[in-house]
Amino acid sequence: MKILFSGIQPTGKLHIGNFFGAIKNWVNIQHDYKSYFSVVDYHSITIKYDPEEMRERVMDMAVNLYACGIDMEKTNLFIQSEVPGHADLTWIFNSVTPMGELERMTQYKDKAQQNAKNVNVGLFDYPVLQAADILIYKAEVVPVGEDQVQHIEFTREISRNFNSRFGQTFPEPKELLTKTPRVLGIDGEKKMSKSLGNDIGLLESGEEIMNKLRGAKTDPARVTRNDPGNPDVCNIYSYHRLVSHEDERSEVVDGCRSAGMGCVDCKKILHKNLMKVLDPIRDRYENINKNKVSVREILTQNAEKCRRIAKQTILEVKEKMGLNPLWKI
Ligand code: TRP
Ligand code: SF4
């Protein structure tokens, strides 16, 4: 089986864009590979944060992923900072990384602009840590969103640089993009994002979600109930594509185009189908949360496994780099 790696930052609450855009895909393919999923806390410290909140966020992200259906026991779901090899390999990769490559990274440029008062070396080096995450397990497949493709290209470059200097060691991993197009926020304009306040939280109650849907943008052509609309330009319909069955979708399409169905009813159908997906996740989340100790135990075991594998790669790398002189005596 090929090796798969992906990481997610402990960002606080997940939203349905994270779920339908990434995590659902992870769940679907997790058993087709030897999978590693990491809560990448070392990536998160490159931006100002509160340590108490971080403690919560890291654990909460693990519980969320578990609740979404990541098989914590069969796949290696673990916390990045508990496997020191990632940081070790980052330092090694720093020496085969041209500054110019990092300066080109668009995520760095964006974040440096947003956090102009705290542009630290970690923020700059972020893609190198990401390359180390992937390559320390010699992963070949990396399921990510469109915005991470540049980092995966960069990872291939680091792999080539290392291999050509020290001998064939690492694969050239490929990104695996989901078929789901990016999920827009309820404003119907920007990508769904917690910080923009246009998100629907994964764990929100049915009532909270209905309130958000009531205010969500639809096709502006439907000024009154009698004006026909076009589902192709309506963001609510793009959500239907995520959760509604074909039959119900064609009902919506016909109703919208003929003005036979109002937007309120359309949103109610969406809500019913969305909650069919979200209610079980929230139930699981609440149950798992009652037994966080066992999640902590599995995370510890998984980190242990990852450390063993990471150590093999580090030994191989150091051997190739001439960093183990005592070994040969
Ligand atoms: N940078 C990724 C993001 O912002 C998270 C990440 C860290 C990651 N390390 C990774 C993704 C390794 C894939 C593989 O979404
Ligand atoms: Fe959008 Fe549905 Fe209203 Fe049509 S009926 S405009 S698809 S919300």
JSON list of C-alpha atoms and ligand atoms in Angstrom, two decimals, residues 5-9 40 43 107 126 130 133-134 142 144 148 151, ligand 1:
[
{"chain": "A", "resi": 5, "resn": "PHE", "atom": "CA", "xyz": [0.16, 11.87, 4.79]},
{"chain": "A", "resi": 6, "resn": "SER", "atom": "CA", "xyz": [-1.94, 14.90, 5.53]},
{"chain": "A", "resi": 7, "resn": "GLY", "atom": "CA", "xyz": [-1.95, 17.53, 8.23]},
{"chain": "A", "resi": 8, "resn": "ILE", "atom": "CA", "xyz": [-4.43, 19.97, 9.67]},
{"chain": "A", "resi": 9, "resn": "GLN", "atom": "CA", "xyz": [-3.79, 22.93, 11.92]},
{"chain": "A", "resi": 40, "resn": "VAL", "atom": "CA", "xyz": [0.20, 20.09, 13.08]},
{"chain": "A", "resi": 43, "resn": "HIS", "atom": "CA", "xyz": [2.83, 24.91, 12.22]},
{"chain": "A", "resi": 107, "resn": "GLN", "atom": "CA", "xyz": [0.78, 31.42, 1.72]},
{"chain": "A", "resi": 126, "resn": "TYR", "atom": "CA", "xyz": [6.70, 26.73, 7.39]},
{"chain": "A", "resi": 130, "resn": "GLN", "atom": "CA", "xyz": [5.54, 20.66, 5.87]},
{"chain": "A", "resi": 133, "resn": "ASP", "atom": "CA", "xyz": [6.09, 16.05, 7.74]},
{"chain": "A", "resi": 134, "resn": "ILE", "atom": "CA", "xyz": [5.47, 14.33, 4.44]},
{"chain": "A", "resi": 142, "resn": "VAL", "atom": "CA", "xyz": [-0.94, 14.01, 0.05]},
{"chain": "A", "resi": 144, "resn": "VAL", "atom": "CA", "xyz": [-4.91, 18.66, 0.27]},
{"chain": "A", "resi": 148, "resn": "GLN", "atom": "CA", "xyz": [-1.62, 23.74, -0.70]},
{"chain": "A", "resi": 151, "resn": "HIS", "atom": "CA", "xyz": [3.68, 23.53, -0.91]},
{"chain": "B", "resi": 1, "resn": "TRP", "atom": "N1", "xyz": [-0.15, 23.65, 5.58]},
{"chain": "B", "resi": 1, "resn": "TRP", "atom": "C1", "xyz": [-1.31, 22.81, 5.66]},
{"chain": "B", "resi": 1, "resn": "TRP", "atom": "C2", "xyz": [-2.56, 23.71, 5.70]},
{"chain": "B", "resi": 1, "resn": "TRP", "atom": "O1", "xyz": [-2.46, 24.87, 6.04]},
{"chain": "B", "resi": 1, "resn": "TRP", "atom": "C3", "xyz": [-1.27, 21.91, 6.86]},
{"chain": "B", "resi": 1, "resn": "TRP", "atom": "C4", "xyz": [-0.15, 20.92, 6.77]},
{"chain": "B", "resi": 1, "resn": "TRP", "atom": "C5", "xyz": [0.97, 20.90, 7.54]},
{"chain": "B", "resi": 1, "resn": "TRP", "atom": "C6", "xyz": [-0.08, 19.82, 5.88]},
{"chain": "B", "resi": 1, "resn": "TRP", "atom": "N2", "xyz": [1.76, 19.85, 7.18]},
{"chain": "B", "resi": 1, "resn": "TRP", "atom": "C7", "xyz": [1.15, 19.18, 6.18]},
{"chain": "B", "resi": 1, "resn": "TRP", "atom": "C8", "xyz": [-0.89, 19.35, 4.85]},
{"chain": "B", "resi": 1, "resn": "TRP", "atom": "C9", "xyz": [1.58, 18.07, 5.45]},
{"chain": "B", "resi": 1, "resn": "TRP", "atom": "C10", "xyz": [-0.48, 18.23, 4.13]},
{"chain": "B", "resi": 1, "resn": "TRP", "atom": "C11", "xyz": [0.75, 17.59, 4.42]},
{"chain": "B", "resi": 1, "resn": "TRP", "atom": "O2", "xyz": [-3.63, 23.24, 5.41]}
]
